[in-house]
Amino acid sequence: MEANKMVSLKDAVSVIQDGDIVFFGGIVDGRRPVAAMRELARQQKKNLITLSFLSVEDFLVGAGCIKGIRGCYTHLGIFGKVPCLHRALAKNELVVDEFGHIDCQLQLMAPALGLPYVASPYCIGSDIINPNYDFSEKLRALAREPERIGAQKYIFTENPFSPEHETVVLVPALRPNVAIIHAGKIGHEGTVRIEGTQGLDIYAAFAADRVIVTAEEIVPESYLRRDPNRNNIPTTQVDMIVHVPWGAHPTALPGYYDMDMEALFIYQKAARTEEDFAKWSDEWIYSLSDNNAYLEKIGAAKMMQLKAVEPYGFKPRTSVEQLG
Amino acid sequence: MEANKMVSLKDAVSVIQDGDIVFFGGIVDGRRPVAAMRELARQQKKNLITLSFLSVEDFLVGAGCIKGIRGCYTHLGIFGKVPCLHRALAKNELVVDEFGHIDCQLQLMAPALGLPYVASPYCIGSDIINPNYDFSEKLRALAREPERIGAQKYIFTENPFSPEHETVVLVPALRPNVAIIHAGKIGHEGTVRIEGTQGLDIYAAFAADRVIVTAEEIVPESYLRRDPNRNNIPTTQVDMIVHVPWGAHPTALPGYYDMDMEALFIYQKAARTEEDFAKWSDEWIYSLSDNNAYLEKIGAAKMMQLKAVEPYGFKPRTSVEQLG
Amino acid sequence: MSENLQISAQEKMVIYAARQLKPFDNKQALIGIGLPVLASQVAKYLWCGGLKSIIENGSFDAIIAEIPFSLFGGRISYGCSAQLDNGFALSGAKRGRVEIGFLGAAQVDKYGNINTTQIGPIDNPKFRIAGSGGAVDIGCYCAHTFIVCAQSKRTFVNQVDYVTTPGWVAPDNTKAGRAWVPRETLRLTGGPAAIITNLGIMKFDEKTKEAYLDEYYPGVTIEQILDNTGFDLDVSRAREADGITGEELTVLRTKVDPLNIYKTR
Amino acid sequence: MSENLQISAQEKMVIYAARQLKPFDNKQALIGIGLPVLASQVAKYLWCGGLKSIIENGSFDAIIAEIPFSLFGGRISYGCSAQLDNGFALSGAKRGRVEIGFLGAAQVDKYGNINTTQIGPIDNPKFRIAGSGGAVDIGCYCAHTFIVCAQSKRTFVNQVDYVTTPGWVAPDNTKAGRAWVPRETLRLTGGPAAIITNLGIMKFDEKTKEAYLDEYYPGVTIEQILDNTGFDLDVSRAREADGITGEELTVLRTKVDPLNIYKTR
């Protein structure tokens, strides 16, 4: 019989251990599993290493949870710097191991397809591959299972198939311990359907040891299975299902809601000082015991203001007559 | 302004040159671009090298068009052997360069993502990687642009990231000159939507220099663009669009029609002797000047018999009450 | 009750293969076309409704409402969880989530090496068969690979002519000399769990890694099995298999393949 | 007519950047967030309706019905041809189909090297900026990379502190010593085509690969540009750019960004 994968957010996040490599789904300000990130803060996980992009999860740097990142971008999009990250860097309390964007995908695609590493032509001519900026050892020192991270970030070799023997850069596979992905719809057995940007989520779902999916709606499997070509992650890769409406807020969830620019501005301003960040954390994380409390905090009126309109998948700023 | 990509099947196929590496979409007996294959026979292309699977395109071996294949399977599914291939092998007129199935995908995924080669753990312990069975040189001798094919099929090396230095197999990228893909729906600017098995088509569409898509229906772009997450190949990778109803017959096209088992049995029997194969070729290829003539040859009654039923995407053998 | 039933050799292969899946409810299996599809569907009806069928075309958690003749048509994709690509499916064994594989064989040897590629000496082959398809990708890494094929001296050979899919002792082609080495030396994981034929079930000795006769079907003699085996087969541990039940047969005949499209009866 | 219009510095950057796309109707361009999105939309309205916008999130042939603040929300995907993954999009330059890239810069040097990663000496950086995002993947292989940024001595430096995205002469980090070598030596293709700022347009000399002043905007003096450039800039070929037309401005203000969300005016 079918195993029941539905769990509470608290129980789902509790499987994450200190020193785990955690993949967060979505990109920068779109479809991020922010509710799960808040729960990580509440559970005070330590020495986490995250991947690819660091934006809204900046508060997990401030909360002392994230200590390392291998990725290509640490910024809050148009909202500017990620203040906790910069404070942590200044105190030497965070490792940022720079990577190219395609390489971020390749390091997950490799384990997703069972490959040990990938030969990449990207980042040549850049300081991203400058060996002085290889912080693999620092990441390994943080990791609970250091062997998941290659002893070197990049290894240079020659293309043995080419008569010109051009230099290629080898990118090692990196298997996250856990992937946390937020989606619009998930079937009750775990079929995931993503709207809009899919990011690296599918590769991460195949690469990670455990996959947690938080979702706006849990729908009948049969409904999603009417069009398997439209689904992005199969039941066989999903271990835990958590029902978390507005679980990507304040980032955007195409088809559901726009990003909450006001909330992101408030965060970015508050996080600039330790004092204000502590207040913000109390107000938006620690004083809110569960997702219902968070929903009340956002407020129904704000939710209606952000709600996406069909067929756009976003909330038009102008009238729909004008947009066409 | 938007360039018009719509061309006749004849014009589309005419871009293929002798000695080209041609990727045919679909797998074995599903969604194969068979109408385009027949046009290749009519245009008597020579020294073609094909990839991955050789099944219904057996008649192109019989017609003297295909002279090489790098792939993992040469068989007609449950219908049995591919007779022309076996005859050509006996006469030493065909090169079959054996590959693993995942490696078939990797050799296309690599160029699709701009990678020079891929490190694969597959096929170790198999004679597929037996160096005596490396026929790269023979394939290169056939190819118009031999440099597209690695000088070696596989190169063995050690995983430099692993303390155990385990052996890995390097699979070189292979860029097809042309990919020919059959789909259900294509937008008039080239957006492709595939039903059912997608096979290696998306990688091939990104890997090949030119992409020809034959389709059952040419629909408004705006219709397909209502759900970009459901589309498989973007306009930017499609060079030619050809309207070819029943263009995958006698293979199956999920959502449109079942495979024509009778036609496949007839082929497999006829192809067993050169005489019968010549008769079959006249009857089903050379005497039919265009796709309309082919449609008449299939016959309207047979078409209705094979037509898929919603929501299955296939034609149920039992009543829909029974199937549920 | 089973003794009175007329059961074909093909039906036996399907049902005894299905029984192998009993311990694997909720596990993931890569299922090939033909008898493996029938066997997995029988197992799902009777014992492991949570078994997840993955097809090499990228259909995950396939339901297979109607038995297909093809792995690539609408019958495979219909109702599955997600239709992704071949690589995601076939790499499942290497990644580790997919523990079970079901493969056919034109030749199989005592170490469970499978040949589906060519017949004749390795340096002078006589004729080609079909190739690997996804077999090698499945067989290199699946924790438990089940081989389903009819038993004869032609198929059960001492050493296969060409190793398409490696068994417990396989050729190392990464070094000169094509030495036969244990699969662990090649860092392959898992391995052949059993060969299920029309006559009985062979398993592999923990130590020698050679096939031995585990079970012979009711009505089949050990001699009959030896007469159809081209290698030395240890029969010292052989016991008669439990007979096929009416329930098993009913499920196969009325639920899984009511139209007998695979002509198993 | 243009002389009478009040045009902001930001509007100039957008419109002069848009003009760079004129020769590229029906070509494919990787478009970043901010001014590049505005520029590409202006170009599509006025000159190259067949330009294909590709976004690093995997949105192909994006229509961008409403100007977004994010590359990853619904405004990017809506109405695009196919929503695939980041790798397919960003690898377009290396594959060859994508010829145009639009990048921003925190620092840029005379060879068109871009820094968006960190400020300070390479062996002792002072502070971090944001990282590459997809810039390096675009800039390594695009036939024509256009750099859009405001011009000052702080941004236009003699040598960038850290090369995020290589220009015409870039550090070879695959060998000890971090030698600066021509990009062809590194087998990178294409390269920076122009830097479009609030003051003028720099291009790169065919031979020396160093930036020279190609055009200065009406109302801007060459001295003003030199005062805002931290490296030796050849101005011998400089000419005044054609003024911005009322049509260009109208398209930007009424069609592309009617709500002025990017506060370009």
XYZ file of N, CA, C and O in Angstrom, chain A residues 243-307:
260
model
N 1.698 20.749 3.657
C 0.747 21.745 3.157
C 1.047 23.096 3.790
O 0.854 23.279 4.995
N 1.540 24.036 2.977
C 1.910 25.365 3.503
C 1.427 26.452 2.551
O 2.162 26.889 1.667
N 0.181 26.908 2.713
C -0.288 28.008 1.867
C 0.579 29.247 2.061
O 1.005 29.536 3.180
N 0.838 29.941 0.971
C 1.698 31.127 0.982
C 3.098 30.800 1.499
O 3.789 31.651 2.050
N 3.506 29.584 1.258
C 4.791 29.116 1.767
C 5.989 29.745 1.089
O 7.116 29.570 1.543
N 5.780 30.455 -0.021
C 6.900 31.132 -0.699
C 6.931 32.621 -0.366
O 7.864 33.309 -0.752
N 5.941 33.135 0.311
C 5.898 34.551 0.671
C 7.117 34.920 1.500
O 7.474 34.169 2.400
N 7.785 36.030 1.260
C 7.426 37.153 0.384
C 7.937 37.046 -1.057
O 7.890 38.033 -1.770
N 8.459 35.877 -1.479
C 8.859 35.749 -2.883
C 7.629 35.428 -3.729
O 6.560 35.123 -3.198
N 7.797 35.525 -5.031
C 6.665 35.321 -5.937
C 6.412 33.836 -6.167
O 7.342 33.029 -6.187
N 5.162 33.480 -6.341
C 4.821 32.132 -6.781
C 3.945 32.272 -8.027
O 2.748 32.561 -7.921
N 4.541 32.107 -9.205
C 3.761 32.265 -10.438
C 2.486 31.409 -10.393
O 2.514 30.264 -9.965
N 1.406 32.031 -10.805
C 0.114 31.349 -10.758
C -0.610 31.521 -9.443
O -1.792 31.205 -9.338
N 0.093 32.020 -8.418
C -0.516 32.157 -7.097
C -0.420 33.588 -6.548
O -1.433 34.177 -6.214
N 0.781 34.101 -6.467
C 0.906 35.467 -5.930
C 2.209 36.116 -6.380
O 3.181 35.436 -6.723
N 2.179 37.429 -6.389
C 3.367 38.225 -6.706
C 4.299 38.295 -5.509
O 3.905 37.971 -4.386
N 5.514 38.754 -5.783
C 6.370 38.956 -4.626
C 5.861 40.167 -3.844
O 5.290 41.095 -4.410
N 6.079 40.112 -2.539
C 5.625 41.168 -1.639
C 6.785 42.149 -1.500
O 7.642 42.009 -0.632
N 6.788 43.149 -2.392
C 7.928 44.062 -2.440
C 8.078 44.837 -1.146
O 9.192 45.089 -0.676
N 6.960 45.175 -0.561
C 7.011 45.915 0.701
C 7.736 45.089 1.774
O 8.627 45.586 2.467
N 7.347 43.822 1.870
C 7.959 42.959 2.883
C 9.452 42.789 2.628
O 10.259 42.751 3.559
N 9.836 42.685 1.361
C 11.250 42.507 1.032
C 12.047 43.780 1.325
O 13.169 43.712 1.836
N 11.460 44.938 1.018
C 12.114 46.204 1.369
C 12.287 46.304 2.881
O 13.345 46.696 3.375
N 11.236 45.960 3.605
C 11.309 46.037 5.072
C 12.428 45.148 5.597
O 13.238 45.553 6.421
N 12.483 43.924 5.065
C 13.549 43.017 5.509
C 14.915 43.616 5.225
O 15.796 43.672 6.094
N 15.084 44.066 3.984
C 16.413 44.516 3.564
C 16.881 45.702 4.402
O 18.055 45.837 4.715
N 15.942 46.546 4.807
C 16.278 47.694 5.646
C 16.577 47.239 7.085
O 17.592 47.605 7.664
N 15.693 46.383 7.601
C 15.838 45.947 8.991
C 17.129 45.166 9.198
O 17.801 45.312 10.234
N 17.497 44.377 8.216
C 18.644 43.480 8.396
C 19.969 44.228 8.418
O 21.018 43.639 8.699
N 19.946 45.535 8.162
C 21.210 46.281 8.089
C 21.898 46.470 9.434
O 23.079 46.706 9.491
N 21.125 46.377 10.506
C 21.768 46.418 11.833
C 21.351 45.186 12.621
O 20.259 44.642 12.417
N 22.216 44.762 13.505
C 21.911 43.570 14.300
C 20.665 43.777 15.148
O 19.860 42.863 15.319
N 20.524 44.981 15.667
C 19.382 45.272 16.532
C 18.076 45.144 15.752
O 17.149 44.457 16.165
N 18.032 45.842 14.617
C 16.795 45.805 13.839
C 16.526 44.404 13.297
O 15.378 43.972 13.192
N 17.613 43.701 12.962
C 17.424 42.331 12.465
C 16.828 41.452 13.564
O 15.934 40.639 13.304
N 17.282 41.622 14.778
C 16.742 40.835 15.898
C 15.254 41.126 16.079
O 14.439 40.217 16.279
N 14.897 42.411 15.974
C 13.473 42.766 16.086
C 12.670 42.152 14.964
O 11.590 41.585 15.170
N 13.207 42.268 13.748
C 12.512 41.691 12.592
C 12.333 40.181 12.782
O 11.264 39.633 12.516
N 13.370 39.526 13.274
C 13.310 38.074 13.454
C 12.246 37.695 14.478
O 11.492 36.727 14.284
N 12.184 38.439 15.551
C 11.145 38.173 16.545
C 9.768 38.339 15.926
O 8.892 37.492 16.084
N 9.638 39.454 15.218
C 8.318 39.782 14.687
C 7.861 38.795 13.621
O 6.707 38.394 13.597
N 8.771 38.378 12.759
C 8.380 37.590 11.586
C 8.695 36.100 11.678
O 8.242 35.320 10.856
N 9.487 35.713 12.661
C 9.839 34.289 12.774
C 9.480 33.741 14.149
O 8.583 32.913 14.294
N 10.180 34.216 15.165
C 10.114 33.536 16.460
C 8.795 33.742 17.186
O 8.356 32.882 17.938
N 8.156 34.892 16.965
C 6.898 35.119 17.682
C 5.720 34.439 16.976
O 4.599 34.441 17.490
N 5.988 33.875 15.802
C 4.894 33.238 15.052
C 5.075 31.729 15.173
O 6.025 31.157 14.638
N 4.137 31.096 15.874
C 4.345 29.690 16.223
C 4.143 28.768 15.027
O 4.751 27.712 14.951
N 3.281 29.163 14.110
C 3.042 28.269 12.972
C 2.628 29.083 11.746
O 2.589 30.324 11.782
N 2.303 28.383 10.664
C 2.015 29.080 9.411
C 0.715 29.889 9.492
O 0.601 30.929 8.850
N -0.241 29.422 10.287
C -1.474 30.205 10.429
C -1.190 31.572 11.041
O -1.729 32.587 10.591
N -0.333 31.583 12.021
C 0.044 32.854 12.640
C 0.728 33.750 11.607
O 0.497 34.968 11.569
N 1.540 33.124 10.751
C 2.221 33.893 9.705
C 1.205 34.476 8.725
O 1.313 35.640 8.308
N 0.209 33.661 8.353
C -0.808 34.138 7.415
C -1.534 35.347 7.996
O -1.762 36.340 7.295
N -1.881 35.292 9.262
C -2.547 36.428 9.901
C -1.645 37.658 9.893
O -2.095 38.787 9.725
N -0.370 37.402 10.066
C 0.602 38.494 10.086
C 0.687 39.184 8.712
O 0.755 40.416 8.643
N 0.694 38.367 7.644
C 0.656 38.982 6.307
C -0.630 39.795 6.180
O -0.626 40.934 5.738
N -1.708 39.192 6.567
C -3.009 39.848 6.522
C -3.753 39.544 5.237
O -3.178 39.481 4.151
N -5.044 39.389 5.398
C -5.889 38.979 4.277
C -5.898 40.026 3.169
O -5.884 39.686 1.986
N -5.907 41.296 3.555
C -5.979 42.345 2.531
C -4.732 42.331 1.660
O -4.810 42.402 0.419
N -3.557 42.185 2.294
C -2.307 42.131 1.526
C -2.310 40.903 0.607
O -1.857 40.960 -0.545
N -2.842 39.808 1.120
C -2.875 38.596 0.297
C -3.708 38.822 -0.960
O -3.301 38.435 -2.060
N -4.844 39.465 -0.798
C -5.699 39.711 -1.970
C -5.032 40.677 -2.950
O -5.220 40.584 -4.155
N -4.245 41.581 -2.384
C -3.540 42.553 -3.218
C -2.460 41.889 -4.075
O -2.179 42.327 -5.187
N -1.874 40.820 -3.553
C -0.772 40.147 -4.250
C -1.248 39.002 -5.152
O -0.495 38.504 -5.976
N -2.492 38.607 -4.976
C -2.993 37.386 -5.625
C -2.890 37.500 -7.146
O -3.255 38.505 -7.746
